[in-house]
Coordinates of C-alpha atoms and ligand atoms in Angstrom, one line a residue:
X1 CA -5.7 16.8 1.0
X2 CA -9.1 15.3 1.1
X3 CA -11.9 15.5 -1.7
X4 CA -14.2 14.1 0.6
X5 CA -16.3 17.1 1.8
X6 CA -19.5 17.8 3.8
X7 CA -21.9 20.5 2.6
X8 CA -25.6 20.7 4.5
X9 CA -25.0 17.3 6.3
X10 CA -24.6 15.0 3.4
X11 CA -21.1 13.8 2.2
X12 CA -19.7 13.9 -1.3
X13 CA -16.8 13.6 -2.9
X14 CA -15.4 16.1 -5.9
X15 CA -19.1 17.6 -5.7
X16 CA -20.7 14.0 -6.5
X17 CA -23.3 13.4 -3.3
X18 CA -22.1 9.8 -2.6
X19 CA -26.1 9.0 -1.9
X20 CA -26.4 9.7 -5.6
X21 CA -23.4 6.8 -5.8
X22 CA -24.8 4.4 -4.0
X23 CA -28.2 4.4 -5.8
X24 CA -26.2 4.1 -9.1
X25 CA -23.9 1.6 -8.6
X26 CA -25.1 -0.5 -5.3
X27 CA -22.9 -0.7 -2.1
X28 CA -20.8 -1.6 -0.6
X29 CA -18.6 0.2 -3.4
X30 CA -15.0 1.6 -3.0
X31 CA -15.2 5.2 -3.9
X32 CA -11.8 6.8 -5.0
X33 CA -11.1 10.8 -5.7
X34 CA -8.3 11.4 -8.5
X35 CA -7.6 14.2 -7.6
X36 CA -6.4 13.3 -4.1
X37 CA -4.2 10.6 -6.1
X38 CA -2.8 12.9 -8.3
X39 CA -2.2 15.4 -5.5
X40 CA -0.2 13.4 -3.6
X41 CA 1.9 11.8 -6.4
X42 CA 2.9 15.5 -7.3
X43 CA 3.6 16.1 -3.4
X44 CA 5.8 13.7 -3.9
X45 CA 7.6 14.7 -7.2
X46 CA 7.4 18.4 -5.4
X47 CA 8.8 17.6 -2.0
X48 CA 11.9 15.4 -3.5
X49 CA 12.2 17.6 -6.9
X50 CA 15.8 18.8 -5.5
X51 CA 17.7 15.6 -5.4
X52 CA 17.7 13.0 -8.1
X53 CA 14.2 10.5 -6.9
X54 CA 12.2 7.8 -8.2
X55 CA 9.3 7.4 -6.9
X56 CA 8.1 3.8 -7.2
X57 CA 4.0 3.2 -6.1
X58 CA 4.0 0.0 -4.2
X59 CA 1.2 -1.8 -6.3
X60 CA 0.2 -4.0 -3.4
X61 CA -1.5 -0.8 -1.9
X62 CA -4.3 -0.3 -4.6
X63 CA -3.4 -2.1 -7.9
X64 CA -6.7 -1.2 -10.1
X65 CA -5.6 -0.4 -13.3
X66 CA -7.2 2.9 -13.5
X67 CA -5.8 3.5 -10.6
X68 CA -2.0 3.0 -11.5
X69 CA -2.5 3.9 -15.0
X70 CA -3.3 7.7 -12.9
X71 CA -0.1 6.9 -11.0
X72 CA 2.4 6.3 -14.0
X73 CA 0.6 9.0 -16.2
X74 CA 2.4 11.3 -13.3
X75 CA 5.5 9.9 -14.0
X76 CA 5.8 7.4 -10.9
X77 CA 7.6 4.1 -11.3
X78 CA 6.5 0.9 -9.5
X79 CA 7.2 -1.6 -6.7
X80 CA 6.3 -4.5 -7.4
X81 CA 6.2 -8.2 -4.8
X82 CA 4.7 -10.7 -7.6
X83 CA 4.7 -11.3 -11.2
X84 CA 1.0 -10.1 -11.4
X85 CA 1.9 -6.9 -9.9
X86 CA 4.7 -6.5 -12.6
X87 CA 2.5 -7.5 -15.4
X88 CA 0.1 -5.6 -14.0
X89 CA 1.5 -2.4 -13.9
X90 CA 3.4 -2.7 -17.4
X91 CA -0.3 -3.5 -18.4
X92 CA -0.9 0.0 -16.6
X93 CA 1.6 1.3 -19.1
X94 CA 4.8 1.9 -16.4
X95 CA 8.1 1.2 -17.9
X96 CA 9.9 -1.4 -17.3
X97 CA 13.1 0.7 -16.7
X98 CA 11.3 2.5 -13.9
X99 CA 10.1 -0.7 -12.0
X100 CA 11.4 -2.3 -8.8
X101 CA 10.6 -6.0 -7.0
X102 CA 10.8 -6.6 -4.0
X103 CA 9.8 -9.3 -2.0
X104 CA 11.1 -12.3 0.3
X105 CA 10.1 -15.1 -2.0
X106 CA 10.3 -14.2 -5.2
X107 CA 10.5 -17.6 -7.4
X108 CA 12.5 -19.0 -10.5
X109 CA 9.7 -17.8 -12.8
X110 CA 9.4 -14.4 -11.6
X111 CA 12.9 -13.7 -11.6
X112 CA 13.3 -14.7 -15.1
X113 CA 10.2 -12.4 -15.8
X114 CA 12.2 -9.4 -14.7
X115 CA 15.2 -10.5 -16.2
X116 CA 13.3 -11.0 -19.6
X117 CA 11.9 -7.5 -19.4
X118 CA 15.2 -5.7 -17.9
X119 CA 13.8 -3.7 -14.8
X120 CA 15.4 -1.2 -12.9
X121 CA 16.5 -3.5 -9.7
X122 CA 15.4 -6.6 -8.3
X123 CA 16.0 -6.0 -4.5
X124 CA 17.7 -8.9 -3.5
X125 CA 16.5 -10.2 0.3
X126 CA 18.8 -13.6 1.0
X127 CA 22.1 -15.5 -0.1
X128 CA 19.7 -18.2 -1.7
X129 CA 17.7 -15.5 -3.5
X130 CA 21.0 -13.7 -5.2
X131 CA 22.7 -17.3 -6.0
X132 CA 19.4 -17.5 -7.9
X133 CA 19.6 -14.5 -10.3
X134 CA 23.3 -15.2 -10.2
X135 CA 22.1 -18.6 -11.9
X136 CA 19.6 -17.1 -14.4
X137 CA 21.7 -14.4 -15.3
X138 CA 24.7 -16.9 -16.3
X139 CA 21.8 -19.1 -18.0
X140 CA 20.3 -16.3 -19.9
X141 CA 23.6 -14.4 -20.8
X142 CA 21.8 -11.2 -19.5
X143 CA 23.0 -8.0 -16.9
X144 CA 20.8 -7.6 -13.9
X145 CA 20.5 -4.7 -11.8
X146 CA 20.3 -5.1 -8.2
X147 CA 20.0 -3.6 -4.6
X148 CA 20.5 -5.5 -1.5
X149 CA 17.5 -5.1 0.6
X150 CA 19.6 -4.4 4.3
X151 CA 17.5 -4.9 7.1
X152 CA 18.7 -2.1 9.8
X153 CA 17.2 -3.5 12.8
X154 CA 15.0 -0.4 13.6
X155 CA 12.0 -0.9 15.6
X156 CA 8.7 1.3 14.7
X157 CA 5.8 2.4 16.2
X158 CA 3.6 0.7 14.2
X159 CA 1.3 -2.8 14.3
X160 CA 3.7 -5.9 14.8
X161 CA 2.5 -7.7 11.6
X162 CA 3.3 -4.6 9.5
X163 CA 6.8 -3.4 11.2
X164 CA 9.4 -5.0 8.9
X165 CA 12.8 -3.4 10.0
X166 CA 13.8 -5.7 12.9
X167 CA 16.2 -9.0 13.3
X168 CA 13.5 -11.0 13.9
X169 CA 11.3 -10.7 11.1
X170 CA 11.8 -12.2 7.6
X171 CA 12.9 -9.3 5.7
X172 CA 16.2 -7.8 4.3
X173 CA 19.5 -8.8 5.0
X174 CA 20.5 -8.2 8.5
X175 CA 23.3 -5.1 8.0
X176 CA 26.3 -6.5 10.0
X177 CA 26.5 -9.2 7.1
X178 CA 25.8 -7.2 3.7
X179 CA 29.6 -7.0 3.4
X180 CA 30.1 -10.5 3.8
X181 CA 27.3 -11.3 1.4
X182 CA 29.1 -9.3 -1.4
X183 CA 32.0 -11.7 -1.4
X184 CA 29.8 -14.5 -3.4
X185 CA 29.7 -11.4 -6.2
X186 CA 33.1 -10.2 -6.3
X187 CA 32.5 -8.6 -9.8
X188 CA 30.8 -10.2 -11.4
X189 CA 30.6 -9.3 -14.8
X190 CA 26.1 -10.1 -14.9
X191 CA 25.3 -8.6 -11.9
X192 CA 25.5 -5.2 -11.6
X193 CA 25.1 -4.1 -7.9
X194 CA 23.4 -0.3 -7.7
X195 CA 22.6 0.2 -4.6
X196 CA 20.7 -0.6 -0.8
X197 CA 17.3 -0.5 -0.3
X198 CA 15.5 -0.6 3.0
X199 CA 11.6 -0.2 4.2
X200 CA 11.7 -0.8 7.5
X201 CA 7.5 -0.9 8.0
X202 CA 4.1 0.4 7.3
X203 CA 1.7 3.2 8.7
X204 CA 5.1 5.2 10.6
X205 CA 4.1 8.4 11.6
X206 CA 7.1 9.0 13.5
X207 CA 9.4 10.9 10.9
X208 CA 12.8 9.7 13.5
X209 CA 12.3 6.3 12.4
X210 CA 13.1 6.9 8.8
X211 CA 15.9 8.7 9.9
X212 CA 17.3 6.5 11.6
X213 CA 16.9 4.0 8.7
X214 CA 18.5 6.7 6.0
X215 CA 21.6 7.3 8.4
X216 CA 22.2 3.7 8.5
X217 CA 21.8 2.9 4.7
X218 CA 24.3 5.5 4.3
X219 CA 26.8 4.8 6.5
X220 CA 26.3 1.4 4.6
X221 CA 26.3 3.0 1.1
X222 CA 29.3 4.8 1.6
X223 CA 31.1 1.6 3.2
X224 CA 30.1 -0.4 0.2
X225 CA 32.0 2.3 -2.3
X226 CA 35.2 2.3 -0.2
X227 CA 35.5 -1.7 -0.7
X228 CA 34.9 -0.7 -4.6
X229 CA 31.1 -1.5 -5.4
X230 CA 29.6 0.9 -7.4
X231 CA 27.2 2.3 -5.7
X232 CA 25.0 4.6 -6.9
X233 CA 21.1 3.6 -5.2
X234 CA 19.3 4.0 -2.3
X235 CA 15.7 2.7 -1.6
X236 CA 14.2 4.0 1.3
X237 CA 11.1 1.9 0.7
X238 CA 7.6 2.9 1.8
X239 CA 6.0 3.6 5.2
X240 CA 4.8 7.0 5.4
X241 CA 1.6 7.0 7.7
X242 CA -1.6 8.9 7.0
X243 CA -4.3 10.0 9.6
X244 CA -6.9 7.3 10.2
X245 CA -8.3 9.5 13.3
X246 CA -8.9 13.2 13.6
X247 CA -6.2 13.3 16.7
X248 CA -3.9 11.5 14.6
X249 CA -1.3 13.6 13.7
X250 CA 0.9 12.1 10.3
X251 CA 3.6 13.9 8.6
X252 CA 2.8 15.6 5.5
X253 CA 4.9 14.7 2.6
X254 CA 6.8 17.5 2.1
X255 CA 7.9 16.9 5.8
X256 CA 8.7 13.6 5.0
X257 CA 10.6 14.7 2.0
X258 CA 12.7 17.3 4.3
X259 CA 13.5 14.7 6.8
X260 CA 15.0 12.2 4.3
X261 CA 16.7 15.3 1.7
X262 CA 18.6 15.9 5.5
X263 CA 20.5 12.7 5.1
X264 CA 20.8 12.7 1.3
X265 CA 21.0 16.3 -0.3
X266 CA 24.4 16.7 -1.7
X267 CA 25.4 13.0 -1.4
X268 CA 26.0 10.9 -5.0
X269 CA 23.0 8.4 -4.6
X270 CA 19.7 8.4 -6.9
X271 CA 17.0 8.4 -4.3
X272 CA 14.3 5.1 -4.6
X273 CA 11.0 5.6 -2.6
X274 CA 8.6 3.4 -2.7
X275 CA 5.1 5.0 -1.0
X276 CA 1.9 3.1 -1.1
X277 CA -0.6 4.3 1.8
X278 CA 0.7 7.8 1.3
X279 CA -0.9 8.1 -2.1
X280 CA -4.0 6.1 -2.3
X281 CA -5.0 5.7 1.7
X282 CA -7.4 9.1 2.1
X283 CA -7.9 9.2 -1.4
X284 CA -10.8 6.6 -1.4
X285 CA -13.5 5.0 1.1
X286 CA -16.1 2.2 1.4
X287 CA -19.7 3.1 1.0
X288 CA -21.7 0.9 2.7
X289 CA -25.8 0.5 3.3
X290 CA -27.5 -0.7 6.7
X291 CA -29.3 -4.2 6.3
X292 CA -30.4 -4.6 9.8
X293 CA -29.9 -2.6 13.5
X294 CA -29.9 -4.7 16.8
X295 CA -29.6 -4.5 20.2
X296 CA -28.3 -7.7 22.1
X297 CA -28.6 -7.2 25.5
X298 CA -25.8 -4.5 26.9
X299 CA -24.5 -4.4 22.9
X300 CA -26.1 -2.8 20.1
X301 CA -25.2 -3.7 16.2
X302 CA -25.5 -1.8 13.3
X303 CA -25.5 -4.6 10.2
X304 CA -24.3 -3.3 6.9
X305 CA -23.5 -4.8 3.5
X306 CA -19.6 -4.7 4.0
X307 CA -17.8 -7.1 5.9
X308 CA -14.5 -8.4 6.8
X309 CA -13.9 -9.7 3.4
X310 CA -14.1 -6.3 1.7
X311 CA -12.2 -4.2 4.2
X312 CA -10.2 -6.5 6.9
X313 CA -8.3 -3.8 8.3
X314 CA -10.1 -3.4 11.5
X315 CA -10.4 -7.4 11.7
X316 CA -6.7 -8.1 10.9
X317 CA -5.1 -5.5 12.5
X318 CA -7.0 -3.1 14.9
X319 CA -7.0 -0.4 12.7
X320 CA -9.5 2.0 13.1
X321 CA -11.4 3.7 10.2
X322 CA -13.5 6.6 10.6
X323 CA -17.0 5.8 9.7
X324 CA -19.4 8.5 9.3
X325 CA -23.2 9.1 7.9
X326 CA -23.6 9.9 4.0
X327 CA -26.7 11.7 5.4
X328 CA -26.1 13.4 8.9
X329 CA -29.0 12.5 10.7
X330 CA -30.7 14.0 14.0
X331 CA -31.0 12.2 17.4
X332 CA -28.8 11.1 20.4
X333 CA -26.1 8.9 19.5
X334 CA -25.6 5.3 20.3
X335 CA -22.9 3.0 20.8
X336 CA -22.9 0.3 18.2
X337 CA -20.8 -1.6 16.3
X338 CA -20.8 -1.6 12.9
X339 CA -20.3 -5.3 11.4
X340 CA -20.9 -6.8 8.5
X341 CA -23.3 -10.4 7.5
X342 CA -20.1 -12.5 7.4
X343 CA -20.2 -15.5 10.2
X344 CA -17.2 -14.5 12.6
X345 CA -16.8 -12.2 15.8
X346 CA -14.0 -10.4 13.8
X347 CA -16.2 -9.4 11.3
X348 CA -16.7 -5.6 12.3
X349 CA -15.2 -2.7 10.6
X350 CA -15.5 -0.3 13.9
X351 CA -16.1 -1.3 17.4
X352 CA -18.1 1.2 20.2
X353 CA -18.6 4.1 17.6
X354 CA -21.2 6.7 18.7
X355 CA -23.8 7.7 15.5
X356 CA -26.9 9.1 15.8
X357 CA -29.5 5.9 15.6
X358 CA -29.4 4.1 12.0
X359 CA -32.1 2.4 10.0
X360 CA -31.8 0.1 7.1
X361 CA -31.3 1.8 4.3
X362 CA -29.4 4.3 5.7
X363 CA -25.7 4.9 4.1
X364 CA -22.4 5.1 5.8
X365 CA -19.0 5.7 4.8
X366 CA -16.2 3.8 6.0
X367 CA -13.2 6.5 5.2
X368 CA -9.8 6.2 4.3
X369 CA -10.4 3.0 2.8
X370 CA -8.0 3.4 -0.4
X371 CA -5.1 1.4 0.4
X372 CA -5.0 -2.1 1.3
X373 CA -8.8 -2.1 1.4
X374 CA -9.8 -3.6 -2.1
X375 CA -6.6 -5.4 -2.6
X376 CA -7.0 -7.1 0.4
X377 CA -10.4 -8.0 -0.2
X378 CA -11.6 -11.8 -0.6
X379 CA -14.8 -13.7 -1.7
X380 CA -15.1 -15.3 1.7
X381 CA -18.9 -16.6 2.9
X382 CA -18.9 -16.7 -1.2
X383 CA -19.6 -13.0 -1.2
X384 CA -18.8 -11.0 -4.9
X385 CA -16.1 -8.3 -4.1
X386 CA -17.2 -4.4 -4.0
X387 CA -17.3 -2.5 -7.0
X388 CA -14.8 0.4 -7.3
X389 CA -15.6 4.2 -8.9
X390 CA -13.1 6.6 -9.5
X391 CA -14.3 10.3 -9.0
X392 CA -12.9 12.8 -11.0
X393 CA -14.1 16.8 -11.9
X394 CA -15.2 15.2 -15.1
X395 CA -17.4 12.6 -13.9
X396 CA -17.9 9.0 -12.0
X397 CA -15.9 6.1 -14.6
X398 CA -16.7 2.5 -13.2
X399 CA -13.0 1.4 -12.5
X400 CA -13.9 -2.4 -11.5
X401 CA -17.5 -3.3 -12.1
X402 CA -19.0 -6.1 -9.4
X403 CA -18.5 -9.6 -10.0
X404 CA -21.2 -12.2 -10.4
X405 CA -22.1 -15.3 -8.1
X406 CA -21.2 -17.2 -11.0
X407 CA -17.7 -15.8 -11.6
X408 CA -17.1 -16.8 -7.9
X409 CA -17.7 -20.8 -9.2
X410 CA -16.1 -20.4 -12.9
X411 CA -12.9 -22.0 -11.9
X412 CA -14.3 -24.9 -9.7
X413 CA -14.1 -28.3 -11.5
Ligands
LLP501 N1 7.8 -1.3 -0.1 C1 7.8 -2.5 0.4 C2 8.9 -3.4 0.2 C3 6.7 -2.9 1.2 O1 6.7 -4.1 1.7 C4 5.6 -2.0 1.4 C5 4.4 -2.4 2.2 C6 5.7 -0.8 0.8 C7 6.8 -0.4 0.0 C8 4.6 0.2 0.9 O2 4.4 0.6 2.2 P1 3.4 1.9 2.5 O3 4.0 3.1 1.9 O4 2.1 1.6 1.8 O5 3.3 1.9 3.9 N2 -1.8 -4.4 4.7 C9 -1.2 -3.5 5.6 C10 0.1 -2.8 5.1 C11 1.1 -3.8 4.6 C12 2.3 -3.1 4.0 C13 3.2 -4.1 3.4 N3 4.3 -3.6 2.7 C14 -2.2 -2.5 6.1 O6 -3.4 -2.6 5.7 O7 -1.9 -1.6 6.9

């Protein structure tokens, strides 16, 4: 679903012209629809409503407060990979109960958080990490629920840096020794294994991945209960891909549902997902305002006021974001790239992109910008990070207003 929409050659989103935005609230500014949020949450909740699901937002995606406050007001739960993302989103109102951590380094501190608060799992990732909460369990005299993060060896069609289901990268428990693991818990009368959980990578479009992943946990899951462990869990993590270019097919969510309810309909597991990009990815964009146009030689350079340290995306990892004109302009296009003022070569945010010619002043939209776009951002080049406004039918609500040069120095001794 997108709220973003074109009408007479200028963009808006929910009926807001984005130019009218811009002039309000300065650029670059990270422009979010709630109704796209919402709409996908209840995708969710609709495509899974069959089988017993909690759906848990991974924070890390888009953690504004608005913006999860939105989420949990749906009824989502949260995934959480730091202490300020769990204080964070109980700030945002989510209950405790329907909270899960992951992570491969969570620390003393943060574990004794969770305990404190009594979450719904801590999803355990190493022998070192569950000798740990077996420790602060004894020394706080308090249950904790757990799932053993299995790592299923699945490789993805995804970037390297974001594919996390394989041997060789730091995450889960390789499968062939959960089993073994479990011996150092024998019933244990704190720790109260629930379940598996799994995510075996980011931005999959290709539905026979997670598949592949749910057949194993299962296999898994129903192993476990034979040798006696009770349980009752499965997290299938995150992943779910969304469209970045028009030829980019992604699975819809109810598709994604279907091909997951396959493996677990009628089976005695509660269902954990924990989607991040699926809900907030096309829901915002980056609206951004040419400084300068060049032409160096063979290459020509559109200059705008975003750079890599509001949007790294294209810098960090290739990806591609569409970026169009608020105002549809006439003329031949050009090739140019569009960078930003920050002092690197990697500082673009789309490479070779044919627009009709730009001026300064002129206004482009960098789109599906709403995951991992302002939580990624930094004050590199001592730049303030972007403001971000949430769009709704009732209005425009400034959901994090800019900071000031001085706010980037307050801490600085
Ligand atoms: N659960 C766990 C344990 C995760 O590590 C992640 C993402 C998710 C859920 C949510 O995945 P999603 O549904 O959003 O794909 N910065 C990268 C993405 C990093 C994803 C890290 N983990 C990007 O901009 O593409």
């Amino acid at each position: 679903m997108s709220s973003f929409s074109e009408e007479n050659g200028e963009l808006y989103c929910e009926g807001i012209p984005l130019r009218d935005l811009a002039r309000k609230f300065g650029t670059p500014l990270y422009v979010y629809s709630k109704s796209v949020i919402q709409e996908n949450c209840r995708q969710f909740i609709s495509s899974f409503s069959e089988h017993s699901t909690e759906i848990c937002y991974a924070v890390k995606a888009n953690y504004n407060l608005t913006i999860l406050k939105t989420i949990f007001e749906l009824g989502l739960g949260a995934d959480v990979v730091s202490q300020g993302e769990f204080e964070r989103s109980l700030k945002a109102g989510v209950s405790p109960t329907k909270i899960v951590f992951s992570g491969v380094g969570k620390n003393k501190g943060e574990i004794e958080r969770a305990v404190d608060v009594g979450i719904a799992a801590i999803n355990v990732e190493s022998l070192s990490e569950l000798l740990l909460i077996k420790k602060i369990a004894e020394e706080k005299r308090k249950i904790v629920s757990i799932n053993l993060r299995v790592n299923p060896n699945i490789n993805v069609k995804t970037n390297p840096y974001i594919a996390t289901g394989l041997y060789q990268t730091k995450f889960g428990i390789a499968d062939e020794l959960i089993t073994e693991m479990l011996h150092h818990l024998k019933a244990h009368p704190l720790i109260q294994i629930h379940g598996l959980a799994c995510h075996i990578g980011s931005q999959i479009t290709e539905l026979h991945s997670f598949e592949k992943a749910a057949v194993r946990l299962k296999e898994l899951a129903f192993q476990l209960k034979e040798l006696g462990y009770p349980i009752s869990r499965v997290d299938m993590g995150g992943g779910l891909g969304i469209s970045y270019k028009k030829d980019e097919l992604a699975p819809s969510i109810a598709q994604y549902g279907e091909t997951l309810l396959k493996i677990w309909r009628g089976s005695p597991f509660k269902l954990y997902l924990e989607p991040g990009r699926a809900i907030v990815g096309a829901a915002g964009g980056l609206l951004t305002e040419v400084i300068h146009c060049k032409q160096n030689r063979e290459r020509h350079f559109t200059i705008v006021d975003a750079a890599m340290n509001d949007l790294i995306r294209p810098c960090l990892y290739e990806a591609y974001h569409d970026i169009v004109p608020v105002i549809a302009k006439k003329g031949t296009p050009l090739v140019t790239d569009i960078v930003g003022p920050v002092c690197e070569t990697g500082d673009f945010l789309g490479l070779r992109r044919s627009l009709t010619p730009l001026e300064t002043g002129d206004l482009l939209f960098v789109k599906t910008a709403g995951a991992y776009g302002s939580t990624m951002s930094s004050n590199y080049n001592t730049r303030v990070r972007s403001a971000e406004v949430l769009v709704s039918g009732k209005g425009v609500e400034v959901i994090r207003r800019r900071e000031t040069l001085s706010e980037l120095w307050q801490q600085e001794i």
